[in-house]
Short mmCIF file of C-alpha atoms in Angstrom, two decimals:
data_model
loop_
_atom_site.label_atom_id
_atom_site.label_comp_id
_atom_site.label_asym_id
_atom_site.label_seq_id
_atom_site.Cartn_x
_atom_site.Cartn_y
_atom_site.Cartn_z
CA MET C 10 0.00 0.00 0.00
CA ALA C 11 1.07 3.57 -0.60
CA THR C 12 1.43 6.60 1.65
CA PHE C 13 -0.17 9.64 0.05
CA VAL C 14 1.38 12.94 1.11
CA PHE C 15 -0.98 15.80 0.34
CA ILE C 16 0.15 19.41 -0.13
CA HIS C 17 -2.61 22.01 -0.16
CA GLY C 18 -2.73 25.20 -2.20
CA ALA C 19 -2.40 28.87 -1.31
CA GLY C 20 -4.24 30.12 1.75
CA ASP C 21 -5.68 26.69 2.46
CA VAL C 22 -5.42 23.90 5.04
CA GLY C 23 -4.90 20.16 5.04
CA TRP C 24 -8.65 19.72 5.57
CA TYR C 25 -9.04 20.33 1.84
CA TRP C 26 -7.97 16.71 1.30
CA HIS C 27 -10.12 15.07 3.99
CA LEU C 28 -12.60 13.35 1.67
CA VAL C 29 -9.90 11.90 -0.59
CA ALA C 30 -7.82 10.86 2.42
CA ALA C 31 -10.83 9.03 3.86
CA GLU C 32 -11.37 7.22 0.54
CA LEU C 33 -7.74 6.12 0.45
CA HIS C 34 -7.71 5.08 4.12
CA ALA C 35 -10.74 2.88 3.40
CA ARG C 36 -8.73 1.18 0.65
CA GLY C 37 -5.85 0.42 3.01
CA HIS C 38 -3.52 3.30 2.20
CA ALA C 39 -1.99 5.86 4.53
CA ALA C 40 -2.57 9.57 3.95
CA ILE C 41 -1.20 12.69 5.59
CA ALA C 42 -2.17 16.30 4.85
CA PRO C 43 -0.27 18.80 7.01
CA ASP C 44 -1.22 22.46 7.35
CA LEU C 45 1.51 24.57 5.78
CA PRO C 46 2.53 27.85 7.50
CA CYS C 47 1.08 29.83 4.61
CA ASP C 48 -0.22 32.68 6.80
CA ASP C 49 3.19 33.20 8.46
CA ASP C 50 5.15 36.10 6.96
CA SER C 51 8.41 34.55 8.17
CA ALA C 52 7.82 31.28 6.29
CA GLY C 53 8.86 30.68 2.69
CA LEU C 54 8.94 27.67 0.41
CA SER C 55 11.76 26.01 2.36
CA GLU C 56 9.69 26.21 5.56
CA TYR C 57 6.68 24.80 3.73
CA ALA C 58 8.83 21.85 2.66
CA ASP C 59 10.14 21.49 6.24
CA THR C 60 6.55 21.07 7.42
CA VAL C 61 5.79 18.37 4.87
CA VAL C 62 9.03 16.47 5.44
CA GLY C 63 8.44 16.60 9.19
CA ALA C 64 4.96 15.15 8.73
CA ILE C 65 6.32 12.32 6.57
CA GLY C 66 8.73 11.14 9.24
CA ASP C 67 9.97 7.63 8.44
CA ARG C 68 7.08 6.69 6.15
CA THR C 69 7.93 5.03 2.83
CA ASP C 70 6.27 4.20 -0.51
CA LEU C 71 5.47 7.88 -0.85
CA VAL C 72 3.15 9.48 -3.39
CA VAL C 73 3.34 13.26 -3.12
CA VAL C 74 0.16 14.97 -4.32
CA ALA C 75 0.22 18.76 -4.67
CA GLN C 76 -2.68 21.10 -5.40
CA SER C 77 -2.26 24.42 -7.25
CA PHE C 78 0.40 26.54 -5.46
CA GLY C 79 1.50 23.34 -3.73
CA GLY C 80 3.36 22.68 -6.96
CA PHE C 81 6.04 25.07 -5.72
CA THR C 82 6.59 23.03 -2.53
CA ALA C 83 6.41 19.57 -4.10
CA PRO C 84 9.82 19.50 -5.86
CA LEU C 85 11.54 20.62 -2.66
CA VAL C 86 9.98 17.71 -0.79
CA CYS C 87 11.00 15.30 -3.57
CA ASP C 88 14.59 16.52 -3.26
CA ARG C 89 14.67 15.68 0.45
CA VAL C 90 12.88 12.34 0.80
CA ALA C 91 12.55 9.21 -1.33
CA VAL C 92 9.36 9.76 -3.35
CA GLU C 93 8.03 7.09 -5.68
CA LEU C 94 5.55 9.29 -7.56
CA LEU C 95 4.64 12.96 -7.81
CA VAL C 96 1.11 13.98 -8.82
CA LEU C 97 0.39 17.64 -9.55
CA ILE C 98 -3.28 18.64 -9.52
CA ALA C 99 -4.50 21.87 -11.17
CA PRO C 100 -0.95 22.97 -10.53
CA MET C 101 1.42 25.83 -10.69
CA ILE C 102 4.53 24.27 -12.23
CA PRO C 103 7.63 26.28 -11.36
CA ARG C 104 10.83 26.44 -13.29
CA PRO C 105 13.95 25.88 -11.15
CA GLY C 106 14.79 29.09 -9.34
CA GLU C 107 11.54 30.81 -10.30
CA ALA C 108 9.95 33.10 -7.72
CA PRO C 109 6.22 32.53 -7.18
CA ALA C 110 5.59 36.23 -7.83
CA ASP C 111 7.09 35.86 -11.31
CA TYR C 112 5.02 32.83 -12.30
CA TRP C 113 2.11 34.75 -13.78
CA THR C 114 4.25 36.83 -16.12
CA ASN C 115 6.58 33.97 -17.04
CA THR C 116 3.69 31.68 -18.02
CA ARG C 117 1.90 34.49 -19.91
CA TYR C 118 -1.15 33.90 -17.74
CA ASP C 119 -2.69 37.29 -18.50
CA GLU C 120 -2.69 36.48 -22.20
CA GLU C 121 -4.93 33.46 -21.59
CA GLU C 122 -8.51 33.79 -22.77
CA ARG C 123 -10.74 33.20 -19.77
CA VAL C 124 -13.77 34.55 -18.00
CA ARG C 125 -12.93 36.67 -14.96
CA TYR C 126 -14.74 35.76 -11.73
CA ASP C 127 -14.72 38.06 -8.71
CA ASP C 128 -16.64 35.64 -6.50
CA THR C 129 -14.46 33.11 -4.66
CA ILE C 130 -16.98 30.28 -4.86
CA ALA C 131 -17.60 30.88 -8.56
CA LEU C 132 -13.85 30.82 -9.24
CA PHE C 133 -12.67 27.96 -7.03
CA TYR C 134 -15.70 25.91 -5.95
CA GLN C 135 -18.33 26.15 -8.68
CA ASP C 136 -18.91 22.38 -8.71
CA VAL C 137 -18.44 21.74 -4.98
CA PRO C 138 -21.54 21.01 -2.85
CA PRO C 139 -22.62 24.32 -1.28
CA GLU C 140 -22.12 23.19 2.32
CA LEU C 141 -18.58 22.01 1.55
CA ALA C 142 -17.76 25.21 -0.34
CA ALA C 143 -18.99 27.28 2.61
CA GLU C 144 -16.89 25.25 5.03
CA ALA C 145 -13.85 25.62 2.79
CA LEU C 146 -14.24 29.39 2.97
CA THR C 147 -14.47 29.35 6.77
CA ARG C 148 -11.31 27.23 7.01
CA SER C 149 -9.25 29.21 4.49
CA ARG C 150 -6.40 31.44 5.65
CA THR C 151 -4.72 34.53 4.31
CA GLN C 152 -1.83 33.59 2.07
CA SER C 153 1.26 35.56 3.05
CA GLU C 154 3.01 37.18 0.12
CA ALA C 155 5.98 38.41 2.16
CA ARG C 156 8.44 35.99 0.56
CA MET C 157 6.82 35.39 -2.82
CA SER C 158 9.59 37.28 -4.62
CA GLU C 159 12.28 34.86 -3.43
CA PRO C 160 13.59 32.38 -6.02
CA SER C 161 12.41 28.82 -5.55
CA PRO C 162 15.32 26.95 -3.91
CA PHE C 163 15.72 24.05 -6.32
CA ASP C 164 18.08 23.70 -9.27
CA THR C 165 16.35 21.07 -11.38
CA TRP C 166 13.14 19.13 -11.33
CA PRO C 167 13.59 15.93 -9.30
CA GLY C 168 13.93 12.67 -11.20
CA VAL C 169 10.64 11.32 -9.89
CA PRO C 170 7.88 9.87 -12.11
CA THR C 171 5.39 12.71 -12.47
CA ARG C 172 1.74 12.93 -13.49
CA VAL C 173 -0.30 16.08 -13.96
CA LEU C 174 -4.07 16.06 -13.54
CA ILE C 175 -6.09 19.09 -14.55
CA GLY C 176 -9.74 20.10 -14.34
CA HIS C 177 -11.60 20.31 -17.64
CA ASP C 178 -13.68 23.18 -16.24
CA ASP C 179 -11.03 24.86 -14.08
CA ARG C 180 -11.83 28.58 -14.02
CA LEU C 181 -8.57 29.67 -12.39
CA PHE C 182 -6.20 27.67 -14.61
CA PRO C 183 -8.06 26.85 -17.83
CA ALA C 184 -7.32 23.47 -19.35
CA GLY C 185 -5.67 24.97 -22.41
CA PHE C 186 -3.34 27.03 -20.25
CA LEU C 187 -2.29 24.04 -18.16
CA HIS C 188 -1.82 21.84 -21.22
CA ARG C 189 0.59 24.43 -22.61
CA VAL C 190 2.49 25.07 -19.36
CA THR C 191 2.78 21.35 -18.56
CA GLN C 192 4.18 20.61 -21.99
CA GLU C 193 6.55 23.59 -21.92
CA ARG C 194 7.88 22.97 -18.44
CA LEU C 195 7.72 19.20 -17.92
CA GLY C 196 7.47 17.89 -21.47
CA ILE C 197 4.45 15.73 -20.66
CA THR C 198 0.74 15.77 -21.50
CA PRO C 199 -1.59 16.19 -18.51
CA ASP C 200 -4.59 14.01 -17.82
CA GLU C 201 -8.00 15.63 -17.39
CA ILE C 202 -10.83 15.14 -14.94
CA ASN C 203 -14.30 16.62 -15.39
CA CYS C 204 -14.20 19.21 -12.60
CA GLY C 205 -13.21 22.73 -11.61
CA HIS C 206 -10.15 23.82 -9.64
CA THR C 207 -10.81 21.82 -6.46
CA PRO C 208 -11.48 18.15 -7.28
CA ALA C 209 -10.64 16.93 -3.76
CA LEU C 210 -13.95 18.49 -2.70
CA SER C 211 -15.99 18.15 -5.89
CA ARG C 212 -14.84 14.70 -7.10
CA PRO C 213 -13.19 12.94 -4.13
CA HIS C 214 -14.08 9.38 -5.14
CA GLU C 215 -12.96 9.87 -8.73
CA LEU C 216 -9.78 11.61 -7.59
CA ALA C 217 -8.99 8.75 -5.22
CA ASP C 218 -9.50 6.33 -8.13
CA ARG C 219 -7.06 8.30 -10.25
CA LEU C 220 -4.45 8.49 -7.51
CA GLU C 221 -4.72 4.80 -6.74
CA ALA C 222 -4.38 3.97 -10.44
CA TYR C 223 -1.27 6.14 -10.70
CA ALA C 224 0.20 4.41 -7.64
CA ALA C 225 -0.60 1.00 -9.15
CA GLU C 226 1.34 1.96 -12.27
CA GLN C 227 4.38 2.47 -10.04
CA GLY C 228 3.93 -0.91 -8.38
CA LEU C 229 2.93 0.56 -5.01
CA LEU C 230 -0.18 -1.52 -4.37
CA GLY C 231 1.54 -4.87 -3.85
CA GLY C 232 -0.73 -7.80 -4.44
CA HIS C 233 -3.91 -5.98 -3.47
#
């Protein structure tokens, strides 16, 4: 069985993953989803990675799963522990040494044709059950931007098998945008799921299926 290590996105908490974690626990896997210090002005990407590595402890057979801005933390974790598989979901995909604040310009995000949404639920949670979307808002935190201009402290993408899963109806990162960025930066074609930006809340069972299938491809499910 695998150990799934979940990294949440900007201004969020580990709770975001609770439905997927429960699905995977029921199938015999382990799952951890630490809260990153994203509202701490003194914390940067290295401290985010410290938090994840500390939560991993001596666990093995690791599948690191990163949502959105979690894509900036994921390669740092993969550089520090033995990871069998990296899965990026609706991700920001940094270049080595890229500062988060520069991502939008470097990926030509503003040139992307998309509808602008001012409402948080309409942008992030349009396909999430209303009660879950409301709870997500109450649990969210302010994302500190104090250290967003610092270069990401990794020199090259880790040599870990990597999958990218994007939402067909993602309103923050449209599918066309993520197809282009994934191909440009990782040289791979992403998979798609029929959802918006937050599939761990809108499609937890289907997301668990995808993650388990990815882990099986890496031989992490043993004889089960």
